[in-house]
Amino acid sequence: MNELGQPVGHPVPGWMPRPPATAAVLKGRYCRLERLDPHRHAEELFTADQLDARGESWTYLPYGPFDTLADYRHWVEQVGGSDDPLFYAVVDNAVVDNTDTDPVAPGGEQRCVGVLSLMRMQPEIGVIEIGHVHYSPLLQRRRAATEAQYLLASHAFEELGYRRLEWKCDSLNAASRSAAARLGFSYEGTFRQAAVVKGRNRDTAWYSITDSEWPGLRDRFASWLHPDNFDAQGRQRTSLRGSAP
């Protein structure tokens, strides 16, 4: 309560604006994130995306699918130089045999298999969003897919000191909504008629994780990503939602 008897938010002692995200590389066990570059990443990403022959992974994004490498490279050139959104290519460290078991040895074969970004940065109030997530079939349902999200969240909370991490998606995008819940985001509501995407109405579902929630979620991620959580066939022993330190 303030001096007028009105309810107000709790104090945030010592709060200072946070730095914007600028990291060129974020490294994990199963993948690393590299600033998206048309010369290093476009061709591999385009090739990986072609495995989605029907183009289903592009339905809810405001761009794509891309018919030619030239078209895709042009898009990467446009977005790759942006500071917000800050785009990353997901480079899978796993041996290229689809077993999803151990990281590749130094000097082994690696591949670019997806894209995602940190965006809508508000350093003055400590709010940042994960968005523009596009995983090729080579990345979907692999450990690297989860670790890529963990790397961005960990970077936002632990290295940059943000207070709130957001996730937004088309309210009809069931896969994205399921992913948000699995990753520990809390649903906050739907903004009706929030945008027009590819000539269609979009109602946007909002999700978030706060800094007070992150330590528990971080431990869940660490437990799930540990190699001991997977059997000899690469199957998880405990789900991410059920993982505990």
PDB file of C-alpha atoms in Angstrom:
ATOM      1  CA  MET A   1       0.000   0.000   0.000  1.00  0.00           C
ATOM      2  CA  ASN A   2       1.209   3.508  -0.747  1.00  0.00           C
ATOM      3  CA  GLU A   3       0.753   6.535   1.439  1.00  0.00           C
ATOM      4  CA  LEU A   4      -2.684   7.091  -0.139  1.00  0.00           C
ATOM      5  CA  GLY A   5      -3.886   3.646   0.860  1.00  0.00           C
ATOM      6  CA  GLN A   6      -3.742   2.319  -2.707  1.00  0.00           C
ATOM      7  CA  PRO A   7      -2.362  -1.110  -3.603  1.00  0.00           C
ATOM      8  CA  VAL A   8       0.839  -0.848  -5.647  1.00  0.00           C
ATOM      9  CA  GLY A   9       3.424  -3.279  -7.012  1.00  0.00           C
ATOM     10  CA  HIS A  10       6.239  -4.486  -4.806  1.00  0.00           C
ATOM     11  CA  PRO A  11       9.540  -2.562  -4.951  1.00  0.00           C
ATOM     12  CA  VAL A  12      12.338  -3.706  -7.261  1.00  0.00           C
ATOM     13  CA  PRO A  13      15.395  -2.602  -5.253  1.00  0.00           C
ATOM     14  CA  GLY A  14      18.403  -1.446  -7.232  1.00  0.00           C
ATOM     15  CA  TRP A  15      16.796  -1.997 -10.607  1.00  0.00           C
ATOM     16  CA  MET A  16      18.877  -0.763 -13.531  1.00  0.00           C
ATOM     17  CA  PRO A  17      18.174  -1.114 -17.272  1.00  0.00           C
ATOM     18  CA  ARG A  18      19.660  -4.295 -18.676  1.00  0.00           C
ATOM     19  CA  PRO A  19      21.945  -4.597 -21.693  1.00  0.00           C
ATOM     20  CA  PRO A  20      20.436  -5.636 -25.023  1.00  0.00           C
ATOM     21  CA  ALA A  21      21.182  -9.112 -26.326  1.00  0.00           C
ATOM     22  CA  THR A  22      24.226  -9.082 -28.619  1.00  0.00           C
ATOM     23  CA  ALA A  23      25.957 -12.470 -28.150  1.00  0.00           C
ATOM     24  CA  ALA A  24      27.441 -13.841 -31.355  1.00  0.00           C
ATOM     25  CA  VAL A  25      27.499 -17.484 -30.181  1.00  0.00           C
ATOM     26  CA  LEU A  26      25.755 -19.443 -27.410  1.00  0.00           C
ATOM     27  CA  LYS A  27      27.155 -22.937 -26.822  1.00  0.00           C
ATOM     28  CA  GLY A  28      25.454 -26.045 -25.465  1.00  0.00           C
ATOM     29  CA  ARG A  29      26.056 -29.803 -25.322  1.00  0.00           C
ATOM     30  CA  TYR A  30      23.826 -30.701 -28.275  1.00  0.00           C
ATOM     31  CA  CYS A  31      23.840 -27.491 -30.291  1.00  0.00           C
ATOM     32  CA  ARG A  32      25.218 -24.017 -30.531  1.00  0.00           C
ATOM     33  CA  LEU A  33      23.496 -20.844 -31.646  1.00  0.00           C
ATOM     34  CA  GLU A  34      25.318 -18.612 -34.124  1.00  0.00           C
ATOM     35  CA  ARG A  35      24.296 -15.186 -35.340  1.00  0.00           C
ATOM     36  CA  LEU A  36      22.445 -15.868 -38.586  1.00  0.00           C
ATOM     37  CA  ASP A  37      24.700 -15.276 -41.576  1.00  0.00           C
ATOM     38  CA  PRO A  38      23.687 -15.666 -45.250  1.00  0.00           C
ATOM     39  CA  HIS A  39      27.097 -16.934 -46.330  1.00  0.00           C
ATOM     40  CA  ARG A  40      27.599 -19.526 -43.599  1.00  0.00           C
ATOM     41  CA  HIS A  41      24.044 -20.697 -42.934  1.00  0.00           C
ATOM     42  CA  ALA A  42      21.583 -20.021 -45.766  1.00  0.00           C
ATOM     43  CA  GLU A  43      22.341 -23.005 -47.989  1.00  0.00           C
ATOM     44  CA  GLU A  44      22.306 -25.609 -45.212  1.00  0.00           C
ATOM     45  CA  LEU A  45      19.122 -24.181 -43.708  1.00  0.00           C
ATOM     46  CA  PHE A  46      17.371 -24.101 -47.074  1.00  0.00           C
ATOM     47  CA  THR A  47      18.344 -27.724 -47.734  1.00  0.00           C
ATOM     48  CA  ALA A  48      17.094 -28.801 -44.309  1.00  0.00           C
ATOM     49  CA  ASP A  49      13.813 -26.918 -44.786  1.00  0.00           C
ATOM     50  CA  GLN A  50      13.142 -28.744 -48.057  1.00  0.00           C
ATOM     51  CA  LEU A  51      12.451 -31.886 -46.031  1.00  0.00           C
ATOM     52  CA  ASP A  52       9.170 -30.224 -45.077  1.00  0.00           C
ATOM     53  CA  ALA A  53       7.795 -30.888 -48.535  1.00  0.00           C
ATOM     54  CA  ARG A  54       4.271 -29.656 -47.718  1.00  0.00           C
ATOM     55  CA  GLY A  55       5.473 -26.451 -46.075  1.00  0.00           C
ATOM     56  CA  GLU A  56       3.450 -27.039 -42.896  1.00  0.00           C
ATOM     57  CA  SER A  57       6.117 -25.505 -40.668  1.00  0.00           C
ATOM     58  CA  TRP A  58       5.631 -22.089 -42.330  1.00  0.00           C
ATOM     59  CA  THR A  59       1.851 -21.756 -41.952  1.00  0.00           C
ATOM     60  CA  TYR A  60       1.819 -19.434 -38.950  1.00  0.00           C
ATOM     61  CA  LEU A  61       4.915 -17.377 -39.804  1.00  0.00           C
ATOM     62  CA  PRO A  62       4.589 -14.096 -41.762  1.00  0.00           C
ATOM     63  CA  TYR A  63       7.067 -15.339 -44.406  1.00  0.00           C
ATOM     64  CA  GLY A  64       7.928 -18.577 -46.195  1.00  0.00           C
ATOM     65  CA  PRO A  65       7.996 -21.149 -47.541  1.00  0.00           C
ATOM     66  CA  PHE A  66      10.766 -20.232 -49.962  1.00  0.00           C
ATOM     67  CA  ASP A  67      10.837 -21.795 -53.418  1.00  0.00           C
ATOM     68  CA  THR A  68      14.496 -21.197 -54.231  1.00  0.00           C
ATOM     69  CA  LEU A  69      17.789 -20.838 -52.412  1.00  0.00           C
ATOM     70  CA  ALA A  70      18.107 -17.344 -53.857  1.00  0.00           C
ATOM     71  CA  ASP A  71      14.797 -16.341 -52.275  1.00  0.00           C
ATOM     72  CA  TYR A  72      15.783 -17.809 -48.942  1.00  0.00           C
ATOM     73  CA  ARG A  73      19.246 -16.251 -49.012  1.00  0.00           C
ATOM     74  CA  HIS A  74      17.675 -12.873 -49.736  1.00  0.00           C
ATOM     75  CA  TRP A  75      15.456 -13.237 -46.662  1.00  0.00           C
ATOM     76  CA  VAL A  76      18.458 -14.209 -44.503  1.00  0.00           C
ATOM     77  CA  GLU A  77      20.327 -11.167 -45.822  1.00  0.00           C
ATOM     78  CA  GLN A  78      17.417  -8.955 -44.790  1.00  0.00           C
ATOM     79  CA  VAL A  79      17.011 -10.301 -41.248  1.00  0.00           C
ATOM     80  CA  GLY A  80      20.550 -11.437 -40.466  1.00  0.00           C
ATOM     81  CA  GLY A  81      21.842  -7.908 -39.940  1.00  0.00           C
ATOM     82  CA  SER A  82      19.070  -6.941 -37.535  1.00  0.00           C
ATOM     83  CA  ASP A  83      19.808  -6.303 -33.857  1.00  0.00           C
ATOM     84  CA  ASP A  84      16.142  -6.725 -32.914  1.00  0.00           C
ATOM     85  CA  PRO A  85      15.035  -9.327 -33.795  1.00  0.00           C
ATOM     86  CA  LEU A  86      18.441 -10.892 -33.192  1.00  0.00           C
ATOM     87  CA  PHE A  87      18.380 -14.044 -35.325  1.00  0.00           C
ATOM     88  CA  TYR A  88      20.352 -17.204 -34.589  1.00  0.00           C
ATOM     89  CA  ALA A  89      21.010 -20.315 -36.653  1.00  0.00           C
ATOM     90  CA  VAL A  90      20.770 -23.562 -34.667  1.00  0.00           C
ATOM     91  CA  VAL A  91      23.835 -25.693 -35.408  1.00  0.00           C
ATOM     92  CA  ASP A  92      23.244 -29.313 -34.359  1.00  0.00           C
ATOM     93  CA  ASN A  93      26.315 -30.895 -32.763  1.00  0.00           C
ATOM     94  CA  ALA A  94      24.959 -34.441 -33.033  1.00  0.00           C
ATOM     95  CA  VAL A  95      26.469 -37.042 -35.319  1.00  0.00           C
ATOM     96  CA  VAL A  96      24.565 -36.981 -38.593  1.00  0.00           C
ATOM     97  CA  ASP A  97      22.902 -40.373 -38.275  1.00  0.00           C
ATOM     98  CA  ASN A  98      19.539 -39.338 -36.769  1.00  0.00           C
ATOM     99  CA  THR A  99      20.213 -41.296 -33.555  1.00  0.00           C
ATOM    100  CA  ASP A 100      20.303 -38.125 -31.433  1.00  0.00           C
ATOM    101  CA  THR A 101      22.713 -39.679 -28.973  1.00  0.00           C
ATOM    102  CA  ASP A 102      26.083 -38.041 -28.286  1.00  0.00           C
ATOM    103  CA  PRO A 103      27.605 -34.745 -29.329  1.00  0.00           C
ATOM    104  CA  VAL A 104      29.902 -34.936 -32.309  1.00  0.00           C
ATOM    105  CA  ALA A 105      33.630 -35.022 -31.614  1.00  0.00           C
ATOM    106  CA  PRO A 106      35.683 -31.900 -32.381  1.00  0.00           C
ATOM    107  CA  GLY A 107      36.190 -31.654 -36.101  1.00  0.00           C
ATOM    108  CA  GLY A 108      33.194 -33.882 -36.827  1.00  0.00           C
ATOM    109  CA  GLU A 109      30.280 -33.132 -39.109  1.00  0.00           C
ATOM    110  CA  GLN A 110      27.736 -30.533 -37.978  1.00  0.00           C
ATOM    111  CA  ARG A 111      24.777 -28.911 -39.685  1.00  0.00           C
ATOM    112  CA  CYS A 112      22.458 -25.914 -39.530  1.00  0.00           C
ATOM    113  CA  VAL A 113      18.942 -27.144 -38.853  1.00  0.00           C
ATOM    114  CA  GLY A 114      16.807 -24.252 -37.608  1.00  0.00           C
ATOM    115  CA  VAL A 115      16.348 -20.585 -36.783  1.00  0.00           C
ATOM    116  CA  LEU A 116      15.066 -18.618 -33.802  1.00  0.00           C
ATOM    117  CA  SER A 117      15.527 -15.152 -32.337  1.00  0.00           C
ATOM    118  CA  LEU A 118      15.514 -12.860 -29.338  1.00  0.00           C
ATOM    119  CA  MET A 119      13.231  -9.936 -30.064  1.00  0.00           C
ATOM    120  CA  ARG A 120      11.096  -7.065 -28.780  1.00  0.00           C
ATOM    121  CA  MET A 121      13.843  -6.233 -26.325  1.00  0.00           C
ATOM    122  CA  GLN A 122      12.883  -3.728 -23.658  1.00  0.00           C
ATOM    123  CA  PRO A 123      16.086  -3.348 -21.630  1.00  0.00           C
ATOM    124  CA  GLU A 124      14.695  -0.477 -19.570  1.00  0.00           C
ATOM    125  CA  ILE A 125      12.100  -2.775 -17.963  1.00  0.00           C
ATOM    126  CA  GLY A 126      13.837  -6.131 -18.418  1.00  0.00           C
ATOM    127  CA  VAL A 127      11.477  -7.762 -20.918  1.00  0.00           C
ATOM    128  CA  ILE A 128      12.551  -9.868 -23.907  1.00  0.00           C
ATOM    129  CA  GLU A 129      10.843 -12.387 -26.210  1.00  0.00           C
ATOM    130  CA  ILE A 130      11.751 -15.592 -28.036  1.00  0.00           C
ATOM    131  CA  GLY A 131      10.250 -15.589 -31.512  1.00  0.00           C
ATOM    132  CA  HIS A 132      10.646 -16.399 -35.213  1.00  0.00           C
ATOM    133  CA  VAL A 133      11.134 -20.042 -34.273  1.00  0.00           C
ATOM    134  CA  HIS A 134      11.438 -22.245 -37.338  1.00  0.00           C
ATOM    135  CA  TYR A 135      12.768 -25.771 -36.916  1.00  0.00           C
ATOM    136  CA  SER A 136      13.427 -27.972 -39.933  1.00  0.00           C
ATOM    137  CA  PRO A 137      12.452 -31.669 -39.734  1.00  0.00           C
ATOM    138  CA  LEU A 138      16.108 -32.411 -38.883  1.00  0.00           C
ATOM    139  CA  LEU A 139      15.718 -30.508 -35.598  1.00  0.00           C
ATOM    140  CA  GLN A 140      12.147 -31.243 -34.575  1.00  0.00           C
ATOM    141  CA  ARG A 141      11.790 -33.527 -31.527  1.00  0.00           C
ATOM    142  CA  ARG A 142      15.539 -33.674 -30.958  1.00  0.00           C
ATOM    143  CA  ARG A 143      17.427 -32.760 -27.815  1.00  0.00           C
ATOM    144  CA  ALA A 144      19.025 -29.831 -29.620  1.00  0.00           C
ATOM    145  CA  ALA A 145      15.569 -28.340 -30.226  1.00  0.00           C
ATOM    146  CA  THR A 146      14.960 -28.105 -26.481  1.00  0.00           C
ATOM    147  CA  GLU A 147      18.496 -27.023 -25.680  1.00  0.00           C
ATOM    148  CA  ALA A 148      18.275 -24.139 -28.166  1.00  0.00           C
ATOM    149  CA  GLN A 149      15.352 -22.734 -26.173  1.00  0.00           C
ATOM    150  CA  TYR A 150      17.232 -23.326 -22.920  1.00  0.00           C
ATOM    151  CA  LEU A 151      20.277 -21.443 -24.213  1.00  0.00           C
ATOM    152  CA  LEU A 152      18.200 -18.358 -25.048  1.00  0.00           C
ATOM    153  CA  ALA A 153      16.321 -18.425 -21.742  1.00  0.00           C
ATOM    154  CA  SER A 154      19.490 -18.918 -19.728  1.00  0.00           C
ATOM    155  CA  HIS A 155      21.184 -16.096 -21.602  1.00  0.00           C
ATOM    156  CA  ALA A 156      18.233 -13.758 -20.998  1.00  0.00           C
ATOM    157  CA  PHE A 157      17.889 -14.442 -17.270  1.00  0.00           C
ATOM    158  CA  GLU A 158      21.366 -15.329 -16.068  1.00  0.00           C
ATOM    159  CA  GLU A 159      23.729 -13.383 -18.296  1.00  0.00           C
ATOM    160  CA  LEU A 160      21.601 -10.351 -19.171  1.00  0.00           C
ATOM    161  CA  GLY A 161      19.486 -10.159 -16.011  1.00  0.00           C
ATOM    162  CA  TYR A 162      16.051  -9.773 -17.604  1.00  0.00           C
ATOM    163  CA  ARG A 163      12.935 -10.084 -15.430  1.00  0.00           C
ATOM    164  CA  ARG A 164      10.486 -11.493 -17.994  1.00  0.00           C
ATOM    165  CA  LEU A 165      10.776 -13.764 -21.035  1.00  0.00           C
ATOM    166  CA  GLU A 166       7.838 -13.816 -23.445  1.00  0.00           C
ATOM    167  CA  TRP A 167       6.496 -16.258 -26.036  1.00  0.00           C
ATOM    168  CA  LYS A 168       3.718 -15.287 -28.428  1.00  0.00           C
ATOM    169  CA  CYS A 169       2.056 -17.297 -31.161  1.00  0.00           C
ATOM    170  CA  ASP A 170      -1.035 -17.574 -33.314  1.00  0.00           C
ATOM    171  CA  SER A 171      -3.771 -18.850 -31.030  1.00  0.00           C
ATOM    172  CA  LEU A 172      -4.541 -21.546 -33.637  1.00  0.00           C
ATOM    173  CA  ASN A 173      -0.947 -22.827 -33.668  1.00  0.00           C
ATOM    174  CA  ALA A 174      -1.413 -25.889 -31.475  1.00  0.00           C
ATOM    175  CA  ALA A 175       2.211 -27.022 -31.844  1.00  0.00           C
ATOM    176  CA  SER A 176       3.591 -23.695 -30.635  1.00  0.00           C
ATOM    177  CA  ARG A 177       1.159 -23.541 -27.735  1.00  0.00           C
ATOM    178  CA  SER A 178       2.119 -27.057 -26.675  1.00  0.00           C
ATOM    179  CA  ALA A 179       5.810 -26.188 -26.924  1.00  0.00           C
ATOM    180  CA  ALA A 180       5.345 -23.095 -24.755  1.00  0.00           C
ATOM    181  CA  ALA A 181       3.631 -25.123 -22.038  1.00  0.00           C
ATOM    182  CA  ARG A 182       6.267 -27.886 -22.194  1.00  0.00           C
ATOM    183  CA  LEU A 183       9.083 -25.326 -21.864  1.00  0.00           C
ATOM    184  CA  GLY A 184       7.515 -23.878 -18.721  1.00  0.00           C
ATOM    185  CA  PHE A 185       5.834 -20.742 -20.068  1.00  0.00           C
ATOM    186  CA  SER A 186       2.587 -19.681 -18.376  1.00  0.00           C
ATOM    187  CA  TYR A 187      -0.401 -18.764 -20.539  1.00  0.00           C
ATOM    188  CA  GLU A 188      -1.540 -15.188 -19.895  1.00  0.00           C
ATOM    189  CA  GLY A 189      -4.371 -14.648 -22.355  1.00  0.00           C
ATOM    190  CA  THR A 190      -5.210 -14.014 -25.994  1.00  0.00           C
ATOM    191  CA  PHE A 191      -5.119 -10.673 -27.804  1.00  0.00           C
ATOM    192  CA  ARG A 192      -7.977 -10.810 -30.306  1.00  0.00           C
ATOM    193  CA  GLN A 193      -7.450  -9.540 -33.862  1.00  0.00           C
ATOM    194  CA  ALA A 194      -3.874  -8.647 -32.977  1.00  0.00           C
ATOM    195  CA  ALA A 195      -2.489  -8.896 -36.508  1.00  0.00           C
ATOM    196  CA  VAL A 196      -3.103  -9.779 -40.138  1.00  0.00           C
ATOM    197  CA  VAL A 197      -0.706 -12.495 -41.335  1.00  0.00           C
ATOM    198  CA  LYS A 198      -0.676 -13.693 -44.948  1.00  0.00           C
ATOM    199  CA  GLY A 199      -4.082 -12.088 -45.428  1.00  0.00           C
ATOM    200  CA  ARG A 200      -5.622 -13.920 -42.461  1.00  0.00           C
ATOM    201  CA  ASN A 201      -6.690 -12.736 -39.034  1.00  0.00           C
ATOM    202  CA  ARG A 202      -4.384 -13.642 -36.173  1.00  0.00           C
ATOM    203  CA  ASP A 203      -5.413 -13.780 -32.544  1.00  0.00           C
ATOM    204  CA  THR A 204      -2.192 -13.895 -30.507  1.00  0.00           C
ATOM    205  CA  ALA A 205      -1.719 -16.093 -27.430  1.00  0.00           C
ATOM    206  CA  TRP A 206       0.690 -14.669 -24.835  1.00  0.00           C
ATOM    207  CA  TYR A 207       2.961 -16.690 -22.530  1.00  0.00           C
ATOM    208  CA  SER A 208       5.748 -15.755 -20.137  1.00  0.00           C
ATOM    209  CA  ILE A 209       8.402 -16.946 -17.695  1.00  0.00           C
ATOM    210  CA  THR A 210       9.539 -14.607 -14.896  1.00  0.00           C
ATOM    211  CA  ASP A 211      12.926 -14.446 -13.229  1.00  0.00           C
ATOM    212  CA  SER A 212      11.517 -15.874  -9.992  1.00  0.00           C
ATOM    213  CA  GLU A 213      10.323 -18.956 -11.903  1.00  0.00           C
ATOM    214  CA  TRP A 214      13.549 -19.470 -13.811  1.00  0.00           C
ATOM    215  CA  PRO A 215      15.695 -21.256 -11.158  1.00  0.00           C
ATOM    216  CA  GLY A 216      13.208 -24.126 -10.885  1.00  0.00           C
ATOM    217  CA  LEU A 217      12.816 -24.332 -14.652  1.00  0.00           C
ATOM    218  CA  ARG A 218      16.585 -24.201 -15.130  1.00  0.00           C
ATOM    219  CA  ASP A 219      16.955 -27.270 -12.911  1.00  0.00           C
ATOM    220  CA  ARG A 220      14.262 -29.079 -14.905  1.00  0.00           C
ATOM    221  CA  PHE A 221      16.063 -28.305 -18.162  1.00  0.00           C
ATOM    222  CA  ALA A 222      19.404 -29.460 -16.726  1.00  0.00           C
ATOM    223  CA  SER A 223      17.896 -32.751 -15.549  1.00  0.00           C
ATOM    224  CA  TRP A 224      16.111 -33.394 -18.836  1.00  0.00           C
ATOM    225  CA  LEU A 225      19.123 -32.541 -21.009  1.00  0.00           C
ATOM    226  CA  HIS A 226      21.553 -34.693 -19.023  1.00  0.00           C
ATOM    227  CA  PRO A 227      22.706 -37.729 -21.043  1.00  0.00           C
ATOM    228  CA  ASP A 228      21.574 -40.045 -18.227  1.00  0.00           C
ATOM    229  CA  ASN A 229      17.975 -39.056 -18.970  1.00  0.00           C
ATOM    230  CA  PHE A 230      18.101 -41.019 -22.240  1.00  0.00           C
ATOM    231  CA  ASP A 231      18.349 -44.740 -22.825  1.00  0.00           C
ATOM    232  CA  ALA A 232      20.543 -46.513 -25.375  1.00  0.00           C
ATOM    233  CA  GLN A 233      17.976 -45.827 -28.112  1.00  0.00           C
ATOM    234  CA  GLY A 234      17.869 -42.116 -27.269  1.00  0.00           C
ATOM    235  CA  ARG A 235      14.415 -42.266 -25.652  1.00  0.00           C
ATOM    236  CA  GLN A 236      13.780 -39.967 -22.721  1.00  0.00           C
ATOM    237  CA  ARG A 237      13.420 -41.585 -19.317  1.00  0.00           C
ATOM    238  CA  THR A 238      11.602 -38.601 -17.776  1.00  0.00           C
ATOM    239  CA  SER A 239       9.677 -35.901 -19.644  1.00  0.00           C
ATOM    240  CA  LEU A 240      10.686 -32.261 -19.369  1.00  0.00           C
ATOM    241  CA  ARG A 241       7.508 -31.484 -17.440  1.00  0.00           C
ATOM    242  CA  GLY A 242       8.315 -34.271 -15.001  1.00  0.00           C
ATOM    243  CA  SER A 243      12.049 -33.613 -14.661  1.00  0.00           C
ATOM    244  CA  ALA A 244      13.377 -32.633 -11.258  1.00  0.00           C
ATOM    245  CA  PRO A 245      16.884 -31.777 -10.017  1.00  0.00           C
TER     246      PRO A 245
END
